[in-house]
Tab-separated table of C-alpha atoms in Angstrom:
chain	number	residue	atom	x	y	z
A	6	MET	CA	0.000	0.000	0.000
A	7	LYS	CA	1.272	3.469	-0.869
A	8	THR	CA	0.806	6.225	1.675
A	9	ARG	CA	1.493	9.899	1.645
A	10	ALA	CA	1.424	12.710	4.145
A	11	ILE	CA	-0.843	15.646	3.445
A	12	ALA	CA	-0.463	18.974	5.201
A	13	ALA	CA	-3.877	20.428	5.914
A	14	GLN	CA	-5.614	22.944	8.138
A	15	ASP	CA	-8.329	22.046	10.592
A	16	GLY	CA	-11.448	24.190	11.028
A	17	ARG	CA	-9.599	26.528	13.427
A	18	GLY	CA	-6.786	27.273	10.964
A	19	LYS	CA	-4.236	25.072	12.725
A	20	SER	CA	-1.962	22.936	10.570
A	21	GLU	CA	-2.104	19.185	10.962
A	22	ARG	CA	-0.510	16.250	9.177
A	23	ARG	CA	-2.678	13.446	7.897
A	24	ILE	CA	-1.583	10.164	6.444
A	25	ARG	CA	-3.804	9.010	3.601
A	26	ALA	CA	-3.668	5.545	2.110
A	27	TRP	CA	-3.881	4.663	-1.546
A	28	LEU	CA	-6.600	2.072	-1.157
A	29	CYS	CA	-5.950	-1.472	-2.135
A	30	PRO	CA	-7.733	-4.656	-1.153
A	31	GLY	CA	-6.519	-6.291	2.001
A	32	SER	CA	-5.964	-5.653	5.647
A	33	ALA	CA	-3.308	-2.911	5.456
A	34	GLY	CA	-5.829	-0.179	4.553
A	35	LEU	CA	-8.237	-1.477	7.174
A	36	ALA	CA	-5.504	-1.420	9.824
A	37	MET	CA	-4.631	2.174	8.947
A	38	LEU	CA	-8.252	3.306	9.330
A	39	LEU	CA	-8.607	1.444	12.624
A	40	ALA	CA	-5.432	3.080	13.911
A	41	ALA	CA	-6.991	6.456	13.090
A	42	GLY	CA	-9.889	5.638	15.464
A	43	VAL	CA	-12.594	4.929	12.889
A	44	PRO	CA	-15.188	2.436	14.245
A	45	LEU	CA	-14.802	-1.130	12.981
A	46	ALA	CA	-18.226	-1.376	11.281
A	47	ALA	CA	-17.786	1.896	9.382
A	48	THR	CA	-14.171	1.066	8.588
A	49	ALA	CA	-14.910	-2.373	7.162
A	50	ASP	CA	-17.684	-1.005	4.973
A	51	ALA	CA	-15.866	2.128	3.801
A	52	ALA	CA	-12.424	0.589	3.268
A	53	ASN	CA	-13.434	-1.038	0.000
A	54	ALA	CA	-16.697	0.778	-0.759
A	55	LEU	CA	-15.674	3.098	-3.591
A	56	GLU	CA	-14.459	2.135	-7.051
A	57	LEU	CA	-13.834	4.321	-10.078
A	58	GLN	CA	-14.659	2.534	-13.315
A	59	GLY	CA	-13.850	3.651	-16.852
A	60	ALA	CA	-11.835	6.719	-15.833
A	61	TRP	CA	-10.462	8.788	-18.704
A	62	ILE	CA	-9.227	12.299	-19.439
A	63	ARG	CA	-10.000	14.181	-22.641
A	64	ALA	CA	-6.940	14.937	-24.792
A	65	MET	CA	-6.938	18.578	-25.898
A	66	PRO	CA	-5.219	20.445	-28.742
A	67	PRO	CA	-1.854	22.067	-27.904
A	68	GLY	CA	-2.046	25.391	-26.073
A	69	ARG	CA	-5.071	24.538	-23.944
A	70	SER	CA	-4.629	25.010	-20.187
A	71	MET	CA	-7.588	22.900	-19.062
A	72	THR	CA	-9.369	19.632	-19.751
A	73	ALA	CA	-11.812	17.313	-17.988
A	74	ALA	CA	-11.864	13.821	-16.466
A	75	TYR	CA	-14.742	11.370	-16.529
A	76	GLY	CA	-15.747	7.908	-15.274
A	77	THR	CA	-18.236	6.203	-12.960
A	78	ILE	CA	-17.806	6.232	-9.171
A	79	GLU	CA	-19.487	3.200	-7.611
A	80	ASN	CA	-20.301	2.894	-3.910
A	81	LYS	CA	-20.535	-0.810	-3.091
A	82	GLY	CA	-20.949	-0.090	0.631
A	83	SER	CA	-24.033	0.198	2.801
A	84	VAL	CA	-23.503	3.862	3.773
A	85	ASP	CA	-23.460	7.014	1.659
A	86	VAL	CA	-19.998	8.431	0.944
A	87	VAL	CA	-19.497	12.169	0.454
A	88	LEU	CA	-16.613	13.181	-1.799
A	89	THR	CA	-15.012	16.354	-0.476
A	90	GLY	CA	-12.407	17.030	-3.122
A	91	VAL	CA	-10.167	15.738	-5.863
A	92	THR	CA	-6.462	16.144	-6.615
A	93	SER	CA	-4.413	15.365	-9.685
A	94	SER	CA	-0.799	14.763	-10.606
A	95	ARG	CA	-1.314	17.440	-13.312
A	96	GLY	CA	-2.711	20.897	-12.568
A	97	ASN	CA	-5.508	21.886	-10.207
A	98	ALA	CA	-8.445	19.483	-10.015
A	99	THR	CA	-11.963	20.372	-8.895
A	100	LEU	CA	-15.370	18.751	-9.030
A	101	HIS	CA	-17.713	20.573	-11.450
A	102	GLU	CA	-21.154	20.266	-12.929
A	103	SER	CA	-22.515	21.519	-16.220
A	104	MET	CA	-26.106	22.684	-16.536
A	105	ARG	CA	-28.299	24.504	-19.002
A	106	VAL	CA	-29.251	28.047	-17.876
A	107	ASP	CA	-31.349	30.301	-20.130
A	108	GLY	CA	-30.598	28.071	-23.101
A	109	GLN	CA	-26.812	28.123	-22.587
A	110	MET	CA	-24.522	25.576	-20.987
A	111	ARG	CA	-22.888	26.810	-17.784
A	112	MET	CA	-20.352	25.172	-15.530
A	113	ARG	CA	-19.839	25.640	-11.792
A	114	PRO	CA	-17.590	24.066	-9.147
A	115	ILE	CA	-19.171	21.891	-6.460
A	116	GLU	CA	-17.660	21.365	-3.023
A	117	LYS	CA	-19.212	18.002	-2.147
A	118	LEU	CA	-20.655	15.090	-4.058
A	119	ASN	CA	-22.771	12.394	-2.401
A	120	VAL	CA	-22.308	8.841	-3.702
A	121	PRO	CA	-25.317	6.903	-2.361
A	122	ALA	CA	-24.934	3.510	-0.708
A	123	GLY	CA	-25.218	0.827	-3.360
A	124	GLY	CA	-25.343	3.499	-6.053
A	125	GLU	CA	-23.143	5.281	-8.526
A	126	ILE	CA	-22.355	8.735	-9.841
A	127	ARG	CA	-21.479	9.197	-13.501
A	128	LEU	CA	-18.862	11.790	-14.380
A	129	GLU	CA	-19.582	12.573	-18.033
A	130	PRO	CA	-19.467	15.352	-20.621
A	131	GLY	CA	-22.360	17.778	-20.114
A	132	GLY	CA	-22.878	16.749	-16.478
A	133	LEU	CA	-20.773	16.086	-13.401
A	134	HIS	CA	-17.031	15.915	-14.142
A	135	VAL	CA	-13.560	16.772	-12.858
A	136	MET	CA	-11.936	19.913	-14.272
A	137	LEU	CA	-8.146	19.931	-14.613
A	138	MET	CA	-7.033	23.558	-14.829
A	139	GLY	CA	-3.805	25.508	-14.830
A	140	LEU	CA	-2.010	22.938	-16.953
A	141	GLU	CA	1.418	23.982	-18.197
A	142	ARG	CA	1.014	21.407	-20.946
A	143	GLY	CA	-2.142	19.548	-21.838
A	144	PRO	CA	-1.996	15.782	-21.371
A	145	VAL	CA	-1.645	13.978	-24.694
A	146	GLU	CA	-3.285	10.791	-25.870
A	147	GLY	CA	-1.503	7.727	-24.480
A	148	GLU	CA	-0.416	9.379	-21.215
A	149	ALA	CA	-1.991	8.609	-17.833
A	150	VAL	CA	-2.815	11.085	-15.064
A	151	ASP	CA	-3.308	10.267	-11.372
A	152	LEU	CA	-6.668	11.311	-9.907
A	153	CYS	CA	-7.404	11.034	-6.164
A	154	PHE	CA	-10.903	11.515	-4.742
A	155	ASP	CA	-11.112	12.442	-1.028
A	156	ASN	CA	-13.739	11.809	1.603
A	157	ASP	CA	-13.656	11.620	5.399
A	158	LEU	CA	-12.344	8.035	5.561
A	159	GLN	CA	-10.245	7.355	2.511
A	160	GLU	CA	-8.605	8.549	-0.653
A	161	LEU	CA	-9.494	6.695	-3.843
A	162	CYS	CA	-6.692	7.039	-6.410
A	163	VAL	CA	-6.598	5.829	-10.005
A	164	GLU	CA	-4.524	6.346	-13.110
A	165	ALA	CA	-6.768	7.720	-15.835
A	166	PRO	CA	-5.676	7.299	-19.460
A	167	VAL	CA	-5.786	10.325	-21.757
A	168	MET	CA	-8.014	9.753	-24.822
A	169	ARG	CA	-9.530	11.831	-27.610
A	170	ARG	CA	-13.015	10.432	-26.950
A	171	ALA	CA	-14.843	8.223	-24.469
A	172	PRO	CA	-13.801	4.556	-24.426
């Protein structure tokens, strides 16, 4: 299991260090959550609850400083999971949604995304998605980009291939 330290601020502005696990099946991730004081029932359910299927990132023409990532987030657990953010190995990543307003498509960032127990959330063009912004160089077809989705109990990380169109 890969781990990494993340410097963060608590609600009072104080810095704290958190260790987040790259989830993988097995007892190591479970042990890490238990050591953090998460109750056994919630830990067992949440430790392997989320999966990201069919992740991909849209390849863009040269000179573009942003693109988007898509896929389906499945919650195989028995409790809802709220995503609180996303990070990427390339540029700034944020959760966004597209919607039609007065006949025009608009996009806005969202802070939280609920993935219902036993359900799924589709990240797709024209709807919910991940925006990758501030790119020095757009990812090109054939590359892969790390995406990590955060919630209160875990970090779900995947490598998303860069493609011109949906797989």
